Amino acid sequence: MTESGLPDTDPLALEAEIPTSPMTVHLGPSHPAMHGTLRLTVTLDGETIVESIPEIGFLHRGFSKSSENSTWHQVLPYTDRLNYVSPILNNTGYIMGVEKLIGLKPTERAEYLRVLGGEISRICDHLTCIGAIGLELGAFTTFLYAMEARELLWDRIAELCGARVTVSWTRIGGVASDMPPGWEQHLRDCLPRVLELTNEIDTLLTRNRIFVDRTRGVGVISGDEAIDWGFTGPCLRATGVNYDVRKAHPYSVYDRMDFEIPLGTRGDTYDRYVLRLEEIRQSHRIVLQCLDQMPPGPIIIDDWRYALPPKKEVFGSIEGVMAHFKLIMEGIHVPAGEVYVYTEGANGELGFHIVSNGKGKPYAIQVRGPGLPILSALPRLIKGHAVADLIPIFDSINMIGGEVEQ
Amino acid sequence: MSDSGAVSTGGGQPGAAQGQAQIPAPPKMVKVFVDGTEVQTDSRDNLIEAARRIGVAIPYFCYHPRLSIAGQCRMCLVETSDAPGRLVPGCQVRVKEGLKIVTTSPAVKDNQRGCMEFHLINHPVDCAICDQSGECKLQDYYMEYDHQPSRIRVHKLNKPKREIFGPQVVYDAERCIMCTRCVRFMDEIAKEPQLAVVDRGTHSLIATFPGQPLDSQYSGNTVDICPVGALLNRDFRFQSRVWFVNKSPTVCTGCSNGCNVYAESRGEVIYRLLPRRNEEVNQVWMCDEGRLTYHASNEKRVEWARTGRGDTAASVGPRIAVDRAVELLKPLAGQGGIGIAVSAQCTNEEAAAAFQLGAQVGASRYFLGSRPQGNSDDFLIRADKNPNTSGILLVAEAFGVKLEVANGIDRVKALVAMRTDGLPAEKLARLEVFIAIAQNEDAATAEADVTLPCKSVYEQDGSLINWYGRLQRTWESVPAQRADSAAGWSWAERILTGLGGSGPKSAAAAFRTLAEKSAELSGLSFDQLPEDGIVLEALLPRDWPARAPRPLPGAHSVRGPQTTPPGMKVGDEASGGSR
Ligand code: SF4
Ligand code: SF4
Ligand code: FES
């Protein structure tokens, strides 16, 4: 239409700019790229993202409320399902909170085992993230390599804990099971392959023209802004801010480990990818140091107020059976109090705020999942980008539904 | 206690085993320090009760607030400023002005740990099959004060297990910690010394006398006060784990004493009754027969509303059954041939609704059915085996109704029975119309044209009046509803509505109607009845059985709510802190 209202008969008018109006589309919750069931309502102007509203809640499990109705140890399986790609890190974070309330120190071997298991979990988590980012940009090979490496490690975790994902492996005062015979060698044998596969991914992606073009300068955020949003973990370090709980506030035996904190410079998708790649190598170093330094000894404290008595005692002595009965039926008695405990999860600072009223069950537990603040910045990260950039940006923040929604 | 010559501890649970008629002297308060905290305490308190006032728990096995002091278990030893460097038994030593009590010193802790270790030397590995598990003081104290592995390297001593002591009680000598609470209870409270300690040292155990089983009517209480699983109730044995049942207050229906109890139930099934503390009714005890009354609430119940009798009986659902009752009553209403029978097992609300129904149909005669009289004693057991005879008489008076004995029911053509206790079945067969609101299947329900299932007293909101005029609440103490069952007043209300009248929509409404008509109840409101009841002074009798608990003169109209002292679990008061 012309300004006069008459039909436009000028054939060249077809080449003039097409007037468009914003269109709203829904992505997810069951879109294959929306890992962790996120629903995203995106308003597009042509190809460009004008606005987006992320909606969570499709993986809500009522973590806090369920915990209040469980004994202190029964909460543990719920923590597996927070960041379900690296459950040992969650187990450790939670148990450290309970131990802080009690004023209890686990055995030294247990500390090393927790760090060892935690760093293997971190490698698995990062492998999943970089595998997926490659996959969704068309590089299926890297995904397969990442999965192969992850499988190798998850098999080791299954041997160690009895489960690949739902491990529930830590215990108040220690861990549930020691390394099985020959396991250390197993692990030492498969670690080089994991590293090799990681290097392979590195070679395939990091200097790949397509990959670089699709990720560099995409989803950029500055360090200050990231801090304002509450970023922690790889997404924060990719902006150049040096904050890693393991170094900033060392816990467990991290102060005895020699490792570096890789940092990015630009805070874009590419940096978030490269940073995770590098962290895998650092975690690999920590795992080896744990194996070298690990002292022999018990894997759990010997105090029947907190740790279950050995089965021989339970079946053979009244003392054992009474302790077992009380621990299972009533739960351990955690002194009344309130703590906040934070550890470095795979995606950033994983915090547990735990309140006890002195009973066998927690009075309240809240989780600071690292994913939630990062996810809330997603609209900011993807705004102005093409719709095709949405997926790699979303991949690079590695949202895990279980920890975002409790 | 005074007659056994032992020290009276009084304190936390005043009036312990004293003559109930005495007016206690006003307490003299003294100041003591428990672990540095100042406590105002009754001068008759021992150290355990003084510490309990501020929630500091001094562990004990053998002490029971209502029994004499034995000093048997040594679990209660603490340090005081009177004997520095020495441990004294907290159960036996009484407070005095300015006394400093230390419950946390290393010596005290060491003694507690050592005590537990000795108590467990010969203890069998039984928790998994022990009824006490979950409410056992050994388990609690072990976790709290010992929590060490066993150091015993020799074989444990074997002692008799499963000794049948009497009709209600079975004894396991291996679990017994020789606290002698049971022996003292039989001596001092039941006044039937049927238990004794035999043998010496580590071989000692509790036994009955040859030819004399533990058949006292109060034997069940020994199970309650036994702090461990040595004495167990044969009726409850292996029926349920204690952590699966729901503890809910109610009133025993075994006799007109109306002992306050807890019903412990799961789903629609009651598993046991335990005494609930009420100084003016049952203190913390109850009789064995009362403990078994819950069986009537579980067994042989009328489950579904039905019409017809014998072969033509059909479960038709509540609505059609009520319609049928209305259909049968309508032609006779106002003709003068209808009778109403009320049982002394009814709550006041059920009776009131029945009389309202009687007024609506123009009933000509009213009958009182009841269970036959039984044995009695001078303590808790009354001869009248109905929980609410006083109540029914009071309600009848309020409604201006003259009650006849149930034998005369053949003088009416049609009968509506609110519960069927004591109705002569052979005469029921001759009635033209018989509508039964009944809890259990019996000879009477076999004759009914319409049978409506009635909730037991343990299952419904209501009120009862005991033999001396104490108005006490009952509650819906069982979580699940059984089949079609409803409270009796609710059935009466539905029939009333069908007949074009109106009846109470709730127990509170039924009570309100009643309170408006009754001089004794006027001004009382159902929802504000205290948990331990109200004394209707006009009903108080002149003669009292010698040891029957009775309200304190002067201050007896209302007692405050029952409280569980700090440091005790709810329901623990009755067993002296052993559950
Ligand atoms: S008496 Fe207590 S400690 Fe002994 S077996 Fe029974 S529950 Fe266990
Ligand atoms: S049977 Fe129970 S109450 Fe009696 S002495 Fe033994 S432990 Fe004590
Ligand atoms: S010795 Fe004092 S309670 Fe047993």
mmCIF file with all atom_site columns, C-alpha atoms and ligand atoms in Angstrom, chain B residues 48 59-64 69-77 89-92 179, ligand 3:
data_model
loop_
_atom_site.group_PDB
_atom_site.id
_atom_site.type_symbol
_atom_site.label_atom_id
_atom_site.label_alt_id
_atom_site.label_comp_id
_atom_site.label_asym_id
_atom_site.label_entity_id
_atom_site.label_seq_id
_atom_site.pdbx_PDB_ins_code
_atom_site.Cartn_x
_atom_site.Cartn_y
_atom_site.Cartn_z
_atom_site.occupancy
_atom_site.B_iso_or_equiv
_atom_site.pdbx_formal_charge
_atom_site.auth_seq_id
_atom_site.auth_comp_id
_atom_site.auth_asym_id
_atom_site.auth_atom_id
_atom_site.pdbx_PDB_model_num
ATOM   1  C  CA  . ILE B 1 48  ? 14.899 -35.464 88.736 1.00 0.00 ? 48  ILE B CA  1
ATOM   2  C  CA  . PRO B 1 59  ? 17.947 -40.329 82.979 1.00 0.00 ? 59  PRO B CA  1
ATOM   3  C  CA  . TYR B 1 60  ? 16.236 -42.925 85.171 1.00 0.00 ? 60  TYR B CA  1
ATOM   4  C  CA  . PHE B 1 61  ? 14.861 -46.429 84.972 1.00 0.00 ? 61  PHE B CA  1
ATOM   5  C  CA  . CYS B 1 62  ? 13.641 -47.388 88.411 1.00 0.00 ? 62  CYS B CA  1
ATOM   6  C  CA  . TYR B 1 63  ? 12.183 -44.081 89.559 1.00 0.00 ? 63  TYR B CA  1
ATOM   7  C  CA  . HIS B 1 64  ? 8.480  -43.626 88.950 1.00 0.00 ? 64  HIS B CA  1
ATOM   8  C  CA  . ILE B 1 69  ? 12.025 -44.937 95.686 1.00 0.00 ? 69  ILE B CA  1
ATOM   9  C  CA  . ALA B 1 70  ? 14.136 -47.999 95.110 1.00 0.00 ? 70  ALA B CA  1
ATOM   10 C  CA  . GLY B 1 71  ? 17.504 -46.612 94.035 1.00 0.00 ? 71  GLY B CA  1
ATOM   11 C  CA  . GLN B 1 72  ? 17.939 -49.736 91.979 1.00 0.00 ? 72  GLN B CA  1
ATOM   12 C  CA  . CYS B 1 73  ? 19.303 -48.666 88.615 1.00 0.00 ? 73  CYS B CA  1
ATOM   13 C  CA  . ARG B 1 74  ? 21.908 -45.962 89.452 1.00 0.00 ? 74  ARG B CA  1
ATOM   14 C  CA  . MET B 1 75  ? 21.192 -44.258 86.166 1.00 0.00 ? 75  MET B CA  1
ATOM   15 C  CA  . CYS B 1 76  ? 20.111 -41.025 87.860 1.00 0.00 ? 76  CYS B CA  1
ATOM   16 C  CA  . LEU B 1 77  ? 23.327 -40.232 89.707 1.00 0.00 ? 77  LEU B CA  1
ATOM   17 C  CA  . PRO B 1 89  ? 20.860 -40.568 93.249 1.00 0.00 ? 89  PRO B CA  1
ATOM   18 C  CA  . GLY B 1 90  ? 18.644 -37.899 91.751 1.00 0.00 ? 90  GLY B CA  1
ATOM   19 C  CA  . CYS B 1 91  ? 15.557 -39.988 92.450 1.00 0.00 ? 91  CYS B CA  1
ATOM   20 C  CA  . GLN B 1 92  ? 16.128 -40.202 96.168 1.00 0.00 ? 92  GLN B CA  1
ATOM   21 C  CA  . CYS B 1 179 ? 14.259 -51.935 88.270 1.00 0.00 ? 179 CYS B CA  1
HETATM 22 S  S1  . FES C 2 .   ? 18.522 -45.202 91.055 1.00 0.00 ? 3   FES C S1  1
HETATM 23 FE FE1 . FES C 2 .   ? 17.564 -43.325 90.796 1.00 0.00 ? 3   FES C FE1 1
HETATM 24 S  S2  . FES C 2 .   ? 16.226 -43.750 89.147 1.00 0.00 ? 3   FES C S2  1
HETATM 25 FE FE2 . FES C 2 .   ? 17.099 -45.691 89.511 1.00 0.00 ? 3   FES C FE2 1
#
